[in-house]
Tab-separated table of C-alpha atoms in Angstrom:
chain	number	residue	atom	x	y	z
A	1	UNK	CA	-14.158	-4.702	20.807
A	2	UNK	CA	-11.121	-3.567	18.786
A	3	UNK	CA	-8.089	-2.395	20.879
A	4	UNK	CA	-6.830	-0.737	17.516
A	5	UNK	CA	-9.002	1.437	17.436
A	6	UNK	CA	-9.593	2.465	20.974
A	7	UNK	CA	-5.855	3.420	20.427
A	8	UNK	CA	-6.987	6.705	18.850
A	9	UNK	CA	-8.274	7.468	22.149
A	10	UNK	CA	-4.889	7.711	23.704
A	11	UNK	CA	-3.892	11.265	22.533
A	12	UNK	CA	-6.052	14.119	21.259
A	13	UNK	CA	-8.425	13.023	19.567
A	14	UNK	CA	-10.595	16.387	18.129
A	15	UNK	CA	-11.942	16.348	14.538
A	16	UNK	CA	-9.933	19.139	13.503
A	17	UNK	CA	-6.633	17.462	14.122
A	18	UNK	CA	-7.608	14.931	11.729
A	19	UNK	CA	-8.302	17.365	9.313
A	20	UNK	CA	-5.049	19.690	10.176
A	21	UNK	CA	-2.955	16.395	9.588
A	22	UNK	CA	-5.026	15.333	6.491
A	23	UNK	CA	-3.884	19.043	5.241
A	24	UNK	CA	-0.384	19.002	6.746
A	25	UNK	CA	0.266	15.486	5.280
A	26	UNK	CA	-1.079	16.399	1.705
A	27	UNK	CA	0.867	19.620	1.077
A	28	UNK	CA	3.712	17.176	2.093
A	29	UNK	CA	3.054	15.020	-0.362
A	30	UNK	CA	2.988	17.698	-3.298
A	31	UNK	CA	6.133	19.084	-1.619
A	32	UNK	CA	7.730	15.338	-2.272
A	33	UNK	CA	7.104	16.121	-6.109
A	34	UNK	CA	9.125	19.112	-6.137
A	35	UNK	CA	12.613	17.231	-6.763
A	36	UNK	CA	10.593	14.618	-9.726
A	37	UNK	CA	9.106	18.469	-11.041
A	38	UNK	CA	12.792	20.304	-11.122
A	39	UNK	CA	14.311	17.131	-13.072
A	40	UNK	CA	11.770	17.255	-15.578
A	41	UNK	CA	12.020	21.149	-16.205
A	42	UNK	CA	15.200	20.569	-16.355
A	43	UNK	CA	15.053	18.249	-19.264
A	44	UNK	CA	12.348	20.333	-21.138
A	45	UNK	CA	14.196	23.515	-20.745
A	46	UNK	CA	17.720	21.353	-22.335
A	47	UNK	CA	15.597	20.175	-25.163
A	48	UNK	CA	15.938	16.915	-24.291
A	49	UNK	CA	12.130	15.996	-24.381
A	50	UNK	CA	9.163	18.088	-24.308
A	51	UNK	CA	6.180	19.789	-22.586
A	52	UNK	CA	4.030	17.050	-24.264
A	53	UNK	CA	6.366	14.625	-22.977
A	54	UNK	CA	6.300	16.020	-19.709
A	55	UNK	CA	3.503	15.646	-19.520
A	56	UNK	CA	2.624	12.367	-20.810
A	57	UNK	CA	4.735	10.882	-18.255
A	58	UNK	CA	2.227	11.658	-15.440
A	59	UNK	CA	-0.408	9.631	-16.740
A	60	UNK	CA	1.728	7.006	-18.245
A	61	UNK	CA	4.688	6.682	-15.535
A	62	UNK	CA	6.894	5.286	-18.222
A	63	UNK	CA	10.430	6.688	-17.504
A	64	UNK	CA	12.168	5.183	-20.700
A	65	UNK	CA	9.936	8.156	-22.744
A	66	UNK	CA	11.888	11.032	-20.830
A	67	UNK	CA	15.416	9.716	-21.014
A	68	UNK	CA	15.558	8.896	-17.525
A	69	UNK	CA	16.575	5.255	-15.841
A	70	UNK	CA	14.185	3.429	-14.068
A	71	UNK	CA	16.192	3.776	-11.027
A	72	UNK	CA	16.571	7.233	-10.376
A	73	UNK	CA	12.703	7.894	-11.362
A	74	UNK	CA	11.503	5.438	-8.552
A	75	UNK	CA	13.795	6.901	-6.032
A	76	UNK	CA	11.995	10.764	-7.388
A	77	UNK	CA	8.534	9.164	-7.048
A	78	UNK	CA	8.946	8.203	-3.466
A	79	UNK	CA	9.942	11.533	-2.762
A	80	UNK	CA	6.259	12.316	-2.109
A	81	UNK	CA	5.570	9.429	0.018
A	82	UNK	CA	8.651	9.935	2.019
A	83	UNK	CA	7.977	13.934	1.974
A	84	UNK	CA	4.021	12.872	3.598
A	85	UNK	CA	5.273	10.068	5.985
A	86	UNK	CA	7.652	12.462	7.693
A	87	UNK	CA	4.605	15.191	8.453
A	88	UNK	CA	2.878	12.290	9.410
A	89	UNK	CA	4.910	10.882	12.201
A	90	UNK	CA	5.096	14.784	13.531
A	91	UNK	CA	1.269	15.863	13.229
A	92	UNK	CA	0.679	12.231	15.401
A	93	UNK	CA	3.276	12.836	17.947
A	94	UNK	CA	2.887	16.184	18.433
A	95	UNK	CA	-0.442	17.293	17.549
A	96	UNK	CA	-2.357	14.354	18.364
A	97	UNK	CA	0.307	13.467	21.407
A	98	UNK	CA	0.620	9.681	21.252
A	99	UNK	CA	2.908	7.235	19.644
A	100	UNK	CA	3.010	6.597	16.586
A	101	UNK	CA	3.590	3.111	16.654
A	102	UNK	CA	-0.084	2.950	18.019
A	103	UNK	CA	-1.116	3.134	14.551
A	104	UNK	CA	0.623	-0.163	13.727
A	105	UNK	CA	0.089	-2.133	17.026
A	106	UNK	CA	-1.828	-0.520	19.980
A	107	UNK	CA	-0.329	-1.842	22.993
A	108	UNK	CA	2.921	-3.652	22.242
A	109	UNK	CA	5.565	-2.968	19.504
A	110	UNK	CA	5.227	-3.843	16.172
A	111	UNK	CA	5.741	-7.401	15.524
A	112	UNK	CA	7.740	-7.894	12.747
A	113	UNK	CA	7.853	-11.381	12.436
A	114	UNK	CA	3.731	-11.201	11.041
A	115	UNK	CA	5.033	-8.585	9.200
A	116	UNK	CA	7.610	-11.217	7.749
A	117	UNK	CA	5.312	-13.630	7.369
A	118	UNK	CA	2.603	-11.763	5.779
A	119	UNK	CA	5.641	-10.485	3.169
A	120	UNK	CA	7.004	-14.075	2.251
A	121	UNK	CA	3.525	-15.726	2.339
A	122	UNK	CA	1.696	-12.931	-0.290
A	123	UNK	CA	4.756	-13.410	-2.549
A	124	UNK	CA	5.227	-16.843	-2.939
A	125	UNK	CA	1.100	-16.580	-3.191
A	126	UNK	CA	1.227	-13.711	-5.746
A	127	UNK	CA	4.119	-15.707	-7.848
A	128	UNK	CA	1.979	-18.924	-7.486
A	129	UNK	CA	-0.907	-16.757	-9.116
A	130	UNK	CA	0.723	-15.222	-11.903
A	131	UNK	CA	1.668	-18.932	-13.139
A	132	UNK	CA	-1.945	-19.439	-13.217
A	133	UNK	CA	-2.396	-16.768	-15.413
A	134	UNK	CA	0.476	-17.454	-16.982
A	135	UNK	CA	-0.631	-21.192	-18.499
A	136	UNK	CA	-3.658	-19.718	-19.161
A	137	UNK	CA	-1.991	-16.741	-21.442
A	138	UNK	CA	1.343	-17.777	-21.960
A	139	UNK	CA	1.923	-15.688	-25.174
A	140	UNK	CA	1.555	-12.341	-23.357
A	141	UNK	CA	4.349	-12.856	-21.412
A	142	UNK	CA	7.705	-11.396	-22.484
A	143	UNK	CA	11.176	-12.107	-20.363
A	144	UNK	CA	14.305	-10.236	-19.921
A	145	UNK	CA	17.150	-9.973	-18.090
A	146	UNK	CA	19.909	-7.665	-17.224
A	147	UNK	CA	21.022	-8.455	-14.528
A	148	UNK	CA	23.176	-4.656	-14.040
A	149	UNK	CA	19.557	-3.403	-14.561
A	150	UNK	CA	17.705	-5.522	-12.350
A	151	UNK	CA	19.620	-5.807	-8.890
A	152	UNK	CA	19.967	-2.201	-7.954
A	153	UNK	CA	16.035	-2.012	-9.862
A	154	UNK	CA	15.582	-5.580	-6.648
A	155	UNK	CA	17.904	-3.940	-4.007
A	156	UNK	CA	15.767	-0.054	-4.413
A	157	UNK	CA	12.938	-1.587	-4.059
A	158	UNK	CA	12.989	-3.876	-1.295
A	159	UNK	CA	14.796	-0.907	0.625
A	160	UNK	CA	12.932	2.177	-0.317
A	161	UNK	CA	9.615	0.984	-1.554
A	162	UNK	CA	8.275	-0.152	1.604
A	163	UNK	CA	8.803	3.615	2.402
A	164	UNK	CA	5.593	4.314	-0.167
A	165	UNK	CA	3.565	1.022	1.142
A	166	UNK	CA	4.094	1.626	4.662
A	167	UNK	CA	2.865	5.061	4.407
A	168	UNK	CA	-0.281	4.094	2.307
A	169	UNK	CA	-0.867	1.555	5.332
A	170	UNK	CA	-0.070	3.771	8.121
A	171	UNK	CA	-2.133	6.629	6.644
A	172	UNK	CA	-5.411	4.826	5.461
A	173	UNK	CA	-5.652	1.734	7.425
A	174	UNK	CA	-4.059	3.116	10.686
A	175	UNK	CA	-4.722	6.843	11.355
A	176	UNK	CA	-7.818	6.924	9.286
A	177	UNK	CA	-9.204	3.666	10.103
A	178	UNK	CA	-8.526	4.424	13.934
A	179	UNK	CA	-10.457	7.714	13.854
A	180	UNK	CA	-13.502	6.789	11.327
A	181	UNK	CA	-13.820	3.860	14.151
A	182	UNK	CA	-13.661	6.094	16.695
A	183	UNK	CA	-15.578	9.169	15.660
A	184	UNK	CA	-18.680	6.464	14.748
A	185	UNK	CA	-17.897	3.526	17.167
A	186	UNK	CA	-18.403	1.106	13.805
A	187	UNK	CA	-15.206	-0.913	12.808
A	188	UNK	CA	-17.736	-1.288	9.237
A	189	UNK	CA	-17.663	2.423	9.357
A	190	UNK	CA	-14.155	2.364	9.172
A	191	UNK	CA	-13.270	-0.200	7.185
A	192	UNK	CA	-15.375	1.365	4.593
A	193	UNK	CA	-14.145	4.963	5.144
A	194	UNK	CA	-10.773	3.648	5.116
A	195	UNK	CA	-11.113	2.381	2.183
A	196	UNK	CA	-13.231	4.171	0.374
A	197	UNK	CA	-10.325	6.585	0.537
A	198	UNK	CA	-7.598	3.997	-0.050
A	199	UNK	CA	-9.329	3.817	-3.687
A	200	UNK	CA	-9.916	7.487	-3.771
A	201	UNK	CA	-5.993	7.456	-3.647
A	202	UNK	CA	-5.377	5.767	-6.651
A	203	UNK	CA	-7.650	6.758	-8.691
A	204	UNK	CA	-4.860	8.750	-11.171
A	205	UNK	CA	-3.157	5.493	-11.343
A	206	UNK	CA	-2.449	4.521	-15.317
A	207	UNK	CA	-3.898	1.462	-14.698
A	208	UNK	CA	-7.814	3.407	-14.539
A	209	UNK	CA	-7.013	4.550	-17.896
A	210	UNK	CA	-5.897	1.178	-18.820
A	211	UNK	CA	-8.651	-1.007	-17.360
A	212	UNK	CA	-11.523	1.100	-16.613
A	213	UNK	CA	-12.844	3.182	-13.478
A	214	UNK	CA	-15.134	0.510	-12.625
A	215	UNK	CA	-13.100	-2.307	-12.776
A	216	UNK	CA	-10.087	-0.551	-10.742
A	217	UNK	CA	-12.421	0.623	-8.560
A	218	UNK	CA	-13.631	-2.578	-7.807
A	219	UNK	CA	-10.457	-3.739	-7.473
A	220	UNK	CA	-9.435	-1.002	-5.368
A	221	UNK	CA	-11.728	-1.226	-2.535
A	222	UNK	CA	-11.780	-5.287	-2.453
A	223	UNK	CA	-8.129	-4.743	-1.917
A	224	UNK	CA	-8.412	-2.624	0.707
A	225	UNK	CA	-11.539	-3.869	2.736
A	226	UNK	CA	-9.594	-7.514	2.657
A	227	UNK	CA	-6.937	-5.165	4.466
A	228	UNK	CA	-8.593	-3.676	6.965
A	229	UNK	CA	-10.858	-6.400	7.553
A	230	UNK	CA	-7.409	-8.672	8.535
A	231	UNK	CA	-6.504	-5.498	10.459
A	232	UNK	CA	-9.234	-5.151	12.663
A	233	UNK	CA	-9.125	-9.145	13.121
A	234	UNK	CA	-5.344	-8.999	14.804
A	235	UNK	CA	-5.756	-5.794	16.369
A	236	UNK	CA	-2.954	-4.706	14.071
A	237	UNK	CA	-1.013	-3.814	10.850
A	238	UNK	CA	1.195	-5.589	10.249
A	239	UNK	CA	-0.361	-8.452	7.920
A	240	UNK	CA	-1.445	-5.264	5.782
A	241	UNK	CA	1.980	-3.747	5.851
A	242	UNK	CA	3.646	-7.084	4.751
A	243	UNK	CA	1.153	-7.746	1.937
A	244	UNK	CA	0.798	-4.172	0.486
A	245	UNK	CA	5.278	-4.087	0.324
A	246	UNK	CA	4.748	-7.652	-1.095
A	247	UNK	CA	2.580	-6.601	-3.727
A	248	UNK	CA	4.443	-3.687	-4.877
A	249	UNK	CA	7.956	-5.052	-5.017
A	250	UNK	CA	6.507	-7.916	-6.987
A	251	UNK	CA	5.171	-5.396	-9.218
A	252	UNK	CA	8.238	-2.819	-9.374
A	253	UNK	CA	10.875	-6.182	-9.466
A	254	UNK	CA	9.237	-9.327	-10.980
A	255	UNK	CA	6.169	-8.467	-13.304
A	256	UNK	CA	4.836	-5.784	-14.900
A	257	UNK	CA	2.171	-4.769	-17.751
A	258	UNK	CA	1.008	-2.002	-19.879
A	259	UNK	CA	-0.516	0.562	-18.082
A	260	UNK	CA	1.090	0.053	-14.875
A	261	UNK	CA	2.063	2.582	-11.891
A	262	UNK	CA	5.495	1.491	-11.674
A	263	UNK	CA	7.254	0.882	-15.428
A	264	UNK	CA	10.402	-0.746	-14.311
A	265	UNK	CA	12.686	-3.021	-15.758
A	266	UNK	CA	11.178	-6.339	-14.471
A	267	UNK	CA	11.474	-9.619	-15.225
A	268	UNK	CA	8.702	-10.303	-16.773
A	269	UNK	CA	6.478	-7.894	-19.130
A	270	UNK	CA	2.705	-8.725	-19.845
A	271	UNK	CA	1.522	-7.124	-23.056
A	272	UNK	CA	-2.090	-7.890	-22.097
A	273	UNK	CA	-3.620	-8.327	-19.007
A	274	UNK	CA	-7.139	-9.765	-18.162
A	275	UNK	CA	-8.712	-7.481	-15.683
A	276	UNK	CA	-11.378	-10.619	-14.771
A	277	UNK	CA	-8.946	-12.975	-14.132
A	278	UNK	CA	-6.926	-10.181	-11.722
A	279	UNK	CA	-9.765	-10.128	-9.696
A	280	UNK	CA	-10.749	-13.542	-9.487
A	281	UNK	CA	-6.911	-14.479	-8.906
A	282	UNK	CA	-6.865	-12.087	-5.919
A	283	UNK	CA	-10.074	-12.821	-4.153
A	284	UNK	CA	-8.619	-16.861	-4.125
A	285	UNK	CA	-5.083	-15.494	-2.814
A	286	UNK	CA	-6.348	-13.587	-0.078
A	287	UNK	CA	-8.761	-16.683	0.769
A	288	UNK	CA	-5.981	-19.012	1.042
A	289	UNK	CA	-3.286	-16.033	2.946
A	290	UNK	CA	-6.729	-16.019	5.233
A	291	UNK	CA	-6.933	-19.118	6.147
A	292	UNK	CA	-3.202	-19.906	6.520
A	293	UNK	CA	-3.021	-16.839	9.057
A	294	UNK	CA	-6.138	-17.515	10.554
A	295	UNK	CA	-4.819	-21.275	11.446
A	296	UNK	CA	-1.319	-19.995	12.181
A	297	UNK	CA	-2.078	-17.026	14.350
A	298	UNK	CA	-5.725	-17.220	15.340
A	299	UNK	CA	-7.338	-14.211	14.409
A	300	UNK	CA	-10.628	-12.670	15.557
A	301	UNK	CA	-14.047	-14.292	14.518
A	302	UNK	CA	-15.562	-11.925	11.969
A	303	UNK	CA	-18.424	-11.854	13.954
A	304	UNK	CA	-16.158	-9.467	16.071
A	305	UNK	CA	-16.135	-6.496	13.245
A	306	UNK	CA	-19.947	-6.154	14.413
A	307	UNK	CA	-19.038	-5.279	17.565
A	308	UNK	CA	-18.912	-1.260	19.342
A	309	UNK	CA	-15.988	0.578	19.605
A	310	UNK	CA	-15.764	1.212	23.500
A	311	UNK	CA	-15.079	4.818	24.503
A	312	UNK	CA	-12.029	4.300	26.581
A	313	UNK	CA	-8.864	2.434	26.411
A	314	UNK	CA	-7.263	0.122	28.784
A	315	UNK	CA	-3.790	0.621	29.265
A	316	UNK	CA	-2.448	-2.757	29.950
A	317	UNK	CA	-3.979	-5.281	27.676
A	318	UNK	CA	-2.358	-8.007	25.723
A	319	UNK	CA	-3.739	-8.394	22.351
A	320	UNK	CA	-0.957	-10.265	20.892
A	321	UNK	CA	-1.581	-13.431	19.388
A	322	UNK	CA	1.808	-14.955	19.427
């Protein structure tokens, strides 16, 4: 039986407080935007680019195209996500009365050495993958360097980025997760819920229009089942919060492509990516992070995911694996 889950049953736990806090935390997140919204008026209304160009850059998310550094237009992006992650932590402490750690680690604190762990291990995975694809297309790969660019571009995003990740996590694959599980009893249920709407989130990503809906899609939700899956298996989310920071550090730091969310000054640039060869690249680098956890840590049997979520909630029980 999952403990993380059961943890929902700690507070109040009615349906409409899920859907208050789905409601509070959304108009948070459009509030976040307001700051990104004013710069661009701002801009349009000097003459310095246009409506078109305004609006271009929401679908596109490339900052060079409205005169604005790389830098400052991550730090407006994350306004949203650090806008939603504050409304967050209130609606679960104070209308759902419980911790809000419990939606990382249920009955001890959040250990951050998986977290660590899970961080180093993706990225030294991820980087290991991208030279795969990289002696398999080594012409589409482009490198630059400037370095007064690229360490504030490294030190923003291993500081504030998380921010965005860790909310994603927290949001989809903690509070939602937690209360598909235990409105149905099913940890498939929520997995599947969970991410079902993890994919739902991203679907006005540039990288849709860029690869497809089905494709993405696909993507999407193996991305986030693997998650919750791993989740559910340590009674906790940390492993998901290290990978998901991982991933998107890597992305905003090291190596882009056309058609990406974040259009940063990287390292690397692909001009062509093979949306096939993503996917088969990830499902082998979460099969090896698997098994290297699983032996380090010993997670749950899969078997367990079949199992009921009990109505009640012990309040002394170690499920730390460390």
């Amino acid at each position: 039986m999952s403990v993380f889950v059961r943890a929902a049953h700690r507070g109040e736990n009615h349906w409409a407080f899920y859907l208050l806090t789905v409601l509070v935390v959304f108009i948070g997140y459009v509030i976040g935007q307001v700051p990104l919204l004013l710069v661009l008026n701002e801009k349009v209304d000097s003459g310095n680019i246009s409506r078109e160009q305004a609006a271009a850059f929401f679908e596109n998310a490339d900052f060079s195209q409205i005169g604005m550094s790389s830098h400052v237009g991550l730090l407006l992006l994350l306004g949203s996500f650090i806008a939603a992650a504050i409304l967050l932590f209130i609606c679960v402490e104070f209308i759902h009365k419980r911790a809000f750690r419990t939606l990382i680690r249920a009955n001890k604190q959040v250990n951050v050495r998986k977290l660590l762990v899970a961080f180093g291990l993706w990225f030294v995975l991820t980087a290991l993958a991208e030279f795969v694809a990289y002696l398999i297309y080594p012409g589409a790969y482009t490198f630059h360097f400037n370095w007064q660019n690229w360490l504030p571009l490294l030190a923003i995003s291993l500081l504030i980025l998380p921010i965005q990740t860790s909310f994603e996590e927290v949001f989809t694959r903690g509070y939602l997760l937690q209360g598909i599980g235990s409105a149905t009893g099913s940890q498939i249920a929520a997995v599947m819920g969970s991410s079902l709407v993890f994919a739902a989130m991203h679907l006005a990503n540039p990288e849709v229009r860029e690869f497809g809906l089905v494709v993405m899609m696909f993507y999407y939700l193996s991305v986030a089942i693997s998650l919750a899956i791993i989740t559910l298996l340590d009674d906790g989310l940390e492993y998901a919060l290290g990978i998901h920071a991982a991933t998107n550090v890597y992305g905003a730091s090291f190596v882009s492509f056309e058609g990406s969310a974040l259009r940063t000054d990287t390292l690397l640039q692909v001009e062509q990516v093979d949306p096939l060869l993503m996917l088969i690249l990830f499902y082998v680098t979460m099969a090896i992070f698997f098994v290297i956890i699983h032996k380090t840590f010993k997670l749950k049997p899969l078997r367990s995911l079949l199992s009921r979520v009990a109505p009640d909630l012990p309040e002394q029980q170690s499920d730390d694996h460390l």
